XYZ file of N, CA and C in Angstrom:
453
model
N 82.042 36.187 122.429
C 83.340 36.404 123.251
C 82.713 36.696 124.833
N 81.820 36.489 125.314
C 81.071 36.868 126.503
C 82.200 37.407 127.811
N 82.958 36.810 128.426
C 83.982 37.087 129.288
C 85.317 36.807 128.692
N 86.151 38.052 128.851
C 87.454 37.828 128.521
C 88.285 37.302 129.679
N 89.160 36.310 129.406
C 89.779 35.847 130.611
C 91.433 36.107 130.059
N 92.238 36.462 131.160
C 93.405 36.384 130.853
C 94.320 35.488 131.648
N 94.961 34.778 130.763
C 96.046 33.525 131.634
C 97.249 34.058 131.182
N 97.955 34.840 130.373
C 99.055 34.974 130.127
C 99.260 36.373 130.288
N 100.525 36.844 130.244
C 101.077 37.921 130.277
C 101.092 38.657 128.795
N 101.209 37.831 128.061
C 101.206 38.409 126.259
C 100.050 37.809 125.824
N 99.207 39.005 125.066
C 97.784 38.895 124.566
C 97.804 39.058 123.049
N 97.451 38.138 122.336
C 97.606 37.956 120.783
C 96.456 38.160 120.016
N 96.416 38.935 119.027
C 95.324 39.135 117.998
C 95.946 38.652 116.626
N 94.976 37.484 116.214
C 95.465 37.138 114.687
C 95.563 38.242 113.559
N 94.625 39.483 113.670
C 94.636 40.219 112.759
C 93.902 41.765 113.357
N 93.973 42.791 112.553
C 93.241 43.918 112.846
C 91.904 43.839 113.185
N 91.297 43.052 112.269
C 89.635 42.820 112.511
C 89.390 42.122 113.765
N 90.456 41.230 114.266
C 90.061 40.706 115.535
C 90.304 41.469 116.913
N 91.065 42.502 116.594
C 91.176 43.316 117.440
C 90.116 44.312 117.618
N 89.535 44.547 116.591
C 88.591 45.728 116.549
C 86.860 45.058 116.855
N 86.863 43.935 116.462
C 85.946 42.805 117.019
C 86.120 42.841 118.579
N 87.001 42.603 118.997
C 87.319 42.400 120.705
C 86.652 43.438 121.262
N 87.338 44.539 120.909
C 86.779 45.807 121.502
C 85.370 46.584 121.308
N 84.740 45.760 120.294
C 83.384 46.458 120.113
C 83.256 47.494 118.996
N 84.417 47.609 118.273
C 84.295 48.590 117.295
C 84.157 48.294 115.929
N 84.000 48.922 114.966
C 83.651 48.820 113.493
C 84.757 48.397 113.058
N 84.778 47.736 111.824
C 85.997 47.238 110.992
C 86.268 48.446 109.906
N 87.248 48.971 109.794
C 87.705 49.951 109.072
C 89.059 50.438 109.508
N 89.922 51.411 108.430
C 90.705 51.871 108.728
C 90.907 53.069 110.011
N 89.732 53.739 110.016
C 89.644 54.888 110.685
C 89.551 54.370 112.232
N 88.617 53.398 112.612
C 88.568 52.888 113.832
C 89.813 51.935 114.125
N 90.486 51.466 113.516
C 91.863 50.948 113.674
C 92.876 52.043 113.787
N 93.242 52.875 113.206
C 94.028 53.677 113.495
C 93.596 54.466 115.003
N 92.337 54.869 115.213
C 91.856 55.008 116.563
C 92.309 54.370 117.716
N 92.128 52.949 117.341
C 92.808 51.938 118.284
C 94.360 51.962 118.699
N 95.040 51.906 117.711
C 96.529 52.183 117.611
C 96.782 53.111 118.195
N 96.111 54.485 118.116
C 96.519 55.706 118.917
C 96.185 55.337 120.114
N 95.165 54.790 120.877
C 94.820 54.448 122.051
C 95.834 53.541 122.481
N 96.475 52.523 121.852
C 97.598 51.580 122.359
C 98.704 52.435 122.749
N 99.212 53.360 121.525
C 100.415 54.115 121.728
C 100.148 55.015 123.214
N 99.187 55.689 123.383
C 98.791 56.330 124.354
C 99.300 55.458 125.678
N 98.532 54.380 125.848
C 98.582 53.422 126.927
C 100.109 53.042 127.079
N 100.924 52.724 125.899
C 102.224 52.153 126.065
C 103.106 53.160 126.439
N 103.029 54.426 126.116
C 103.617 55.658 126.782
C 103.526 56.236 128.329
N 102.181 55.348 128.746
C 101.704 56.319 130.158
C 102.825 55.512 130.998
N 103.001 56.266 132.016
C 103.752 55.918 133.237
C 102.982 56.636 134.332
N 102.521 55.838 135.303
C 102.122 56.422 136.621
C 103.040 56.428 137.518
N 103.165 57.500 138.307
C 103.953 57.796 139.272
C 103.179 57.763 140.688
N 103.671 57.137 141.785
C 103.028 57.084 142.911
C 104.110 57.494 144.217
N 104.028 58.247 145.288
C 104.813 58.647 146.123
C 104.385 59.227 147.363
N 104.863 59.031 148.336
C 104.417 59.213 149.712
C 105.650 60.180 150.167
N 105.433 60.936 151.019
C 106.275 61.757 151.639
C 105.999 61.704 153.336
N 106.782 61.129 154.318
C 106.498 60.771 155.594
C 107.707 61.529 156.489
N 106.956 62.129 157.100
C 107.998 62.794 158.376
C 108.271 61.857 159.384
N 109.507 61.407 160.131
C 109.668 60.653 160.899
C 110.434 61.260 162.056
N 110.529 61.067 163.076
C 111.086 62.031 164.333
C 112.763 62.207 163.993
N 113.551 61.514 163.031
C 114.512 62.172 162.991
C 114.899 62.218 161.318
N 113.913 62.088 160.498
C 113.912 62.094 159.081
C 112.941 62.324 158.452
N 113.027 62.776 157.137
C 111.960 62.959 156.152
C 111.833 61.732 155.081
N 111.060 61.012 154.838
C 111.055 59.889 154.120
C 110.282 60.081 152.567
N 110.993 60.083 151.803
C 110.303 59.948 150.223
C 110.525 58.474 149.766
N 109.325 58.237 149.413
C 109.023 56.923 148.605
C 108.524 57.023 147.004
N 109.032 56.715 145.961
C 108.496 57.118 144.763
C 108.414 55.584 144.077
N 107.865 55.460 143.356
C 107.307 54.401 142.489
C 106.861 54.805 141.050
N 107.389 54.282 140.258
C 106.455 53.966 138.802
C 105.814 52.778 137.941
N 105.003 53.151 137.029
C 104.194 51.823 136.900
C 103.978 52.138 135.198
N 104.128 50.951 134.611
C 103.685 51.257 133.254
C 102.754 49.770 132.956
N 101.898 49.954 132.047
C 101.099 49.064 131.814
C 101.476 48.016 130.602
N 102.354 48.167 129.754
C 102.787 47.429 128.713
C 104.324 47.233 128.620
N 104.608 46.132 128.541
C 106.309 45.982 128.446
C 106.793 46.194 126.790
N 105.611 45.617 126.181
C 105.887 45.546 124.707
C 104.888 45.327 124.042
N 104.920 45.998 122.631
C 103.821 46.303 121.810
C 104.056 45.776 120.459
N 103.853 44.832 119.777
C 103.918 44.806 118.103
C 102.586 44.692 117.503
N 102.251 45.892 116.776
C 100.949 45.759 116.162
C 101.070 46.078 114.641
N 100.398 45.485 113.862
C 100.502 45.194 112.233
C 99.261 45.456 111.885
N 98.982 46.101 110.760
C 97.598 45.531 109.989
C 98.019 45.560 108.525
N 96.998 45.026 107.548
C 97.113 45.053 106.185
C 96.292 45.818 105.540
N 97.026 46.548 104.679
C 96.373 48.045 104.051
C 95.625 47.411 102.852
N 95.805 46.399 102.376
C 94.907 45.757 101.151
C 93.579 45.285 101.627
N 92.784 44.819 100.632
C 91.404 44.224 100.820
C 91.727 42.704 101.011
N 92.705 41.840 100.936
C 92.882 40.555 100.744
C 92.705 40.106 102.434
N 92.736 38.646 102.343
C 92.631 38.136 103.518
C 93.556 38.153 104.324
N 94.642 38.708 104.156
C 95.719 38.646 105.076
C 96.405 37.137 105.291
N 96.212 36.317 104.284
C 96.905 35.192 104.295
C 98.381 34.879 104.146
N 98.634 35.614 103.379
C 100.036 35.844 102.835
C 100.750 36.579 104.056
N 100.330 36.793 105.123
C 101.028 37.557 106.170
C 100.952 36.263 107.438
N 101.031 35.178 107.224
C 100.954 34.166 108.430
C 102.265 34.279 108.978
N 102.040 34.316 110.235
C 103.264 34.400 111.287
C 103.212 35.854 111.555
N 102.522 36.671 111.171
C 102.313 38.270 112.008
C 101.003 38.158 112.595
N 101.279 38.540 113.737
C 100.328 38.958 114.753
C 100.405 40.214 115.515
N 99.367 40.760 116.118
C 99.387 41.598 117.070
C 99.444 41.276 118.432
N 100.714 41.410 119.008
C 101.142 41.093 120.160
C 101.383 42.286 121.324
N 100.830 42.324 122.615
C 100.552 42.853 123.525
C 101.290 42.377 124.892
N 102.398 42.487 125.364
C 103.000 42.032 126.626
C 102.815 43.165 127.584
N 101.867 42.549 128.598
C 101.935 43.422 129.857
C 103.077 43.701 130.847
N 103.335 44.351 131.420
C 104.359 44.736 132.248
C 104.030 43.751 133.457
N 105.201 43.292 134.115
C 105.399 42.531 135.227
C 104.390 43.013 136.094
N 104.664 44.125 136.608
C 103.873 44.566 137.644
C 102.402 44.689 137.272
N 102.042 45.266 136.124
C 100.502 45.227 135.943
C 99.781 43.861 135.770
N 100.502 43.078 135.290
C 99.998 41.557 135.162
C 99.936 40.970 136.620
N 100.905 41.115 137.260
C 101.084 40.637 138.672
C 99.741 41.362 139.475
N 99.350 42.716 139.198
C 98.453 43.164 139.690
C 96.897 42.801 139.436
N 96.705 42.324 138.251
C 95.800 42.217 137.512
C 95.322 40.765 137.956
N 96.399 39.911 138.158
C 96.002 38.665 138.609
C 95.840 38.327 140.009
N 96.500 39.379 140.761
C 96.033 39.367 142.284
C 94.696 39.792 142.624
N 94.258 41.054 141.982
C 93.149 41.755 142.123
C 92.221 41.654 141.034
N 91.509 40.674 140.640
C 90.750 40.805 139.228
C 89.420 41.265 139.562
N 89.044 41.943 138.366
C 87.903 42.577 138.649
C 86.739 41.906 137.420
N 85.955 40.910 137.854
C 85.477 40.241 136.979
C 84.116 41.167 136.258
N 84.076 41.028 134.779
C 83.302 41.993 134.436
C 83.036 41.562 133.077
N 81.887 41.700 132.250
C 81.577 41.138 131.092
C 82.073 42.161 129.734
N 82.856 41.475 129.053
C 83.551 42.371 127.991
C 82.124 43.110 127.209
N 81.408 42.113 126.977
C 79.956 42.824 125.989
C 79.502 43.777 126.745
N 79.334 44.072 128.120
C 78.905 45.196 128.526
C 80.084 46.411 128.590
N 81.010 46.082 128.517
C 82.169 47.191 128.449
C 82.065 47.618 127.000
N 81.920 46.773 125.849
C 81.743 47.226 124.562
C 80.405 48.331 124.845
N 79.333 47.941 125.143
C 78.368 48.651 124.997
C 78.284 50.101 125.761
N 79.468 50.019 126.834
C 79.310 51.455 127.565
C 80.614 51.669 127.040
N 81.493 51.640 126.251
C 82.697 52.211 125.874
C 82.655 53.644 125.418
N 81.242 54.128 124.877
C 81.411 55.550 124.387
C 80.622 56.474 125.422
N 80.633 55.885 126.393
C 79.960 56.623 127.904
C 81.033 56.404 129.186
N 82.364 57.129 128.672
C 83.394 56.874 130.133
C 82.812 57.016 131.406
N 81.915 57.752 131.487
C 81.450 57.696 133.091
C 80.834 56.727 133.392
N 79.908 56.464 132.698
C 78.816 55.004 133.062
C 79.998 53.771 133.022
N 80.707 53.875 132.026
C 81.843 52.622 132.191
C 82.513 52.475 133.649
N 83.128 53.752 134.127
C 83.625 53.822 135.372
C 82.838 53.280 136.444
N 81.601 53.623 136.265
C 80.467 53.240 137.453
C 80.549 51.723 137.433
N 80.103 51.369 136.040
C 79.881 49.883 135.964
C 81.294 49.092 136.387
N 82.270 49.639 136.226
C 83.404 48.817 136.755
C 83.778 48.929 137.933
N 83.400 50.024 138.638
C 83.334 50.040 140.234
C 82.239 49.565 140.926
N 81.138 49.133 140.391
C 80.081 48.382 140.967
C 80.521 47.133 140.776
N 80.973 46.700 139.719
C 81.518 45.061 139.485
C 82.530 45.028 140.515
N 83.533 45.840 140.859
C 84.766 45.492 141.796
C 83.909 45.557 143.194
N 83.097 46.622 143.290
C 82.155 46.723 144.819
C 81.494 45.221 145.037
N 81.047 44.721 144.474
C 80.290 43.380 144.571
C 80.904 42.161 144.570
N 82.100 42.330 143.990
C 82.951 41.244 143.821
C 83.794 41.128 145.186
N 84.062 42.394 145.698
C 85.048 42.147 146.872
C 84.023 42.565 148.272
N 82.774 42.427 148.179
C 81.957 42.580 149.506
C 81.963 41.636 149.850
N 82.210 41.407 151.278
C 82.262 40.355 152.177
C 80.906 39.897 152.732
N 80.145 40.872 152.848
C 78.702 40.480 153.346
C 77.709 41.235 152.300
N 76.515 40.942 152.375
C 75.480 41.845 151.670
C 75.358 43.324 152.336
N 75.336 43.919 151.322
C 75.241 45.226 151.897
C 74.373 46.362 150.908
N 74.020 47.210 151.256
C 73.211 48.123 150.299
C 74.074 49.265 149.654
N 74.007 49.547 148.424
C 74.701 50.436 147.912
C 73.833 52.017 147.932
N 74.225 53.149 147.696
C 73.421 54.230 147.684
C 72.692 54.178 146.162
N 73.273 53.323 145.295
C 72.603 53.272 144.416
C 71.348 52.334 143.857
N 71.503 51.433 145.070
C 70.428 50.607 144.772
C 69.213 50.893 145.380
N 68.101 50.159 144.719
C 66.559 50.640 145.263
C 66.004 49.519 146.016
N 65.190 50.157 146.963
C 64.880 48.870 148.025
C 64.046 47.797 147.392
N 64.439 46.474 147.796
C 63.647 45.447 147.309
C 62.358 45.579 147.603
N 61.564 44.991 146.539
C 60.044 44.793 146.907
C 59.578 43.666 147.295
């Protein structure tokens, strides 16, 4: 699955196994519970933005809040069968309108396989994503402080 492309605000996974595979995690109950806990944290996150501006005649406060998900429905089968009797059940995550619009307006092209490999090293993953974004948005060739001279 080299590069993950998002064309819809709703992301669907047929099974817990497919979710774990997509995120490069081992298949098993412990990993799935870890993934679900992460989804719950992100679902509950609200990011607040604000500015205070002093105008000649008034102080202006501007506040906004932002959520990543609008809805999430996640399930898994606790038995060892193939899950075929649960036809119609799927894991569904619906991105918030604001987040989806932001992702579509300002995409960061990156390789999901690289993200999987770096997932256990958050600082390196952040650097990788930043460099991906920097290269994508660069308008002309430039030298990064991290690049070596060309030989």
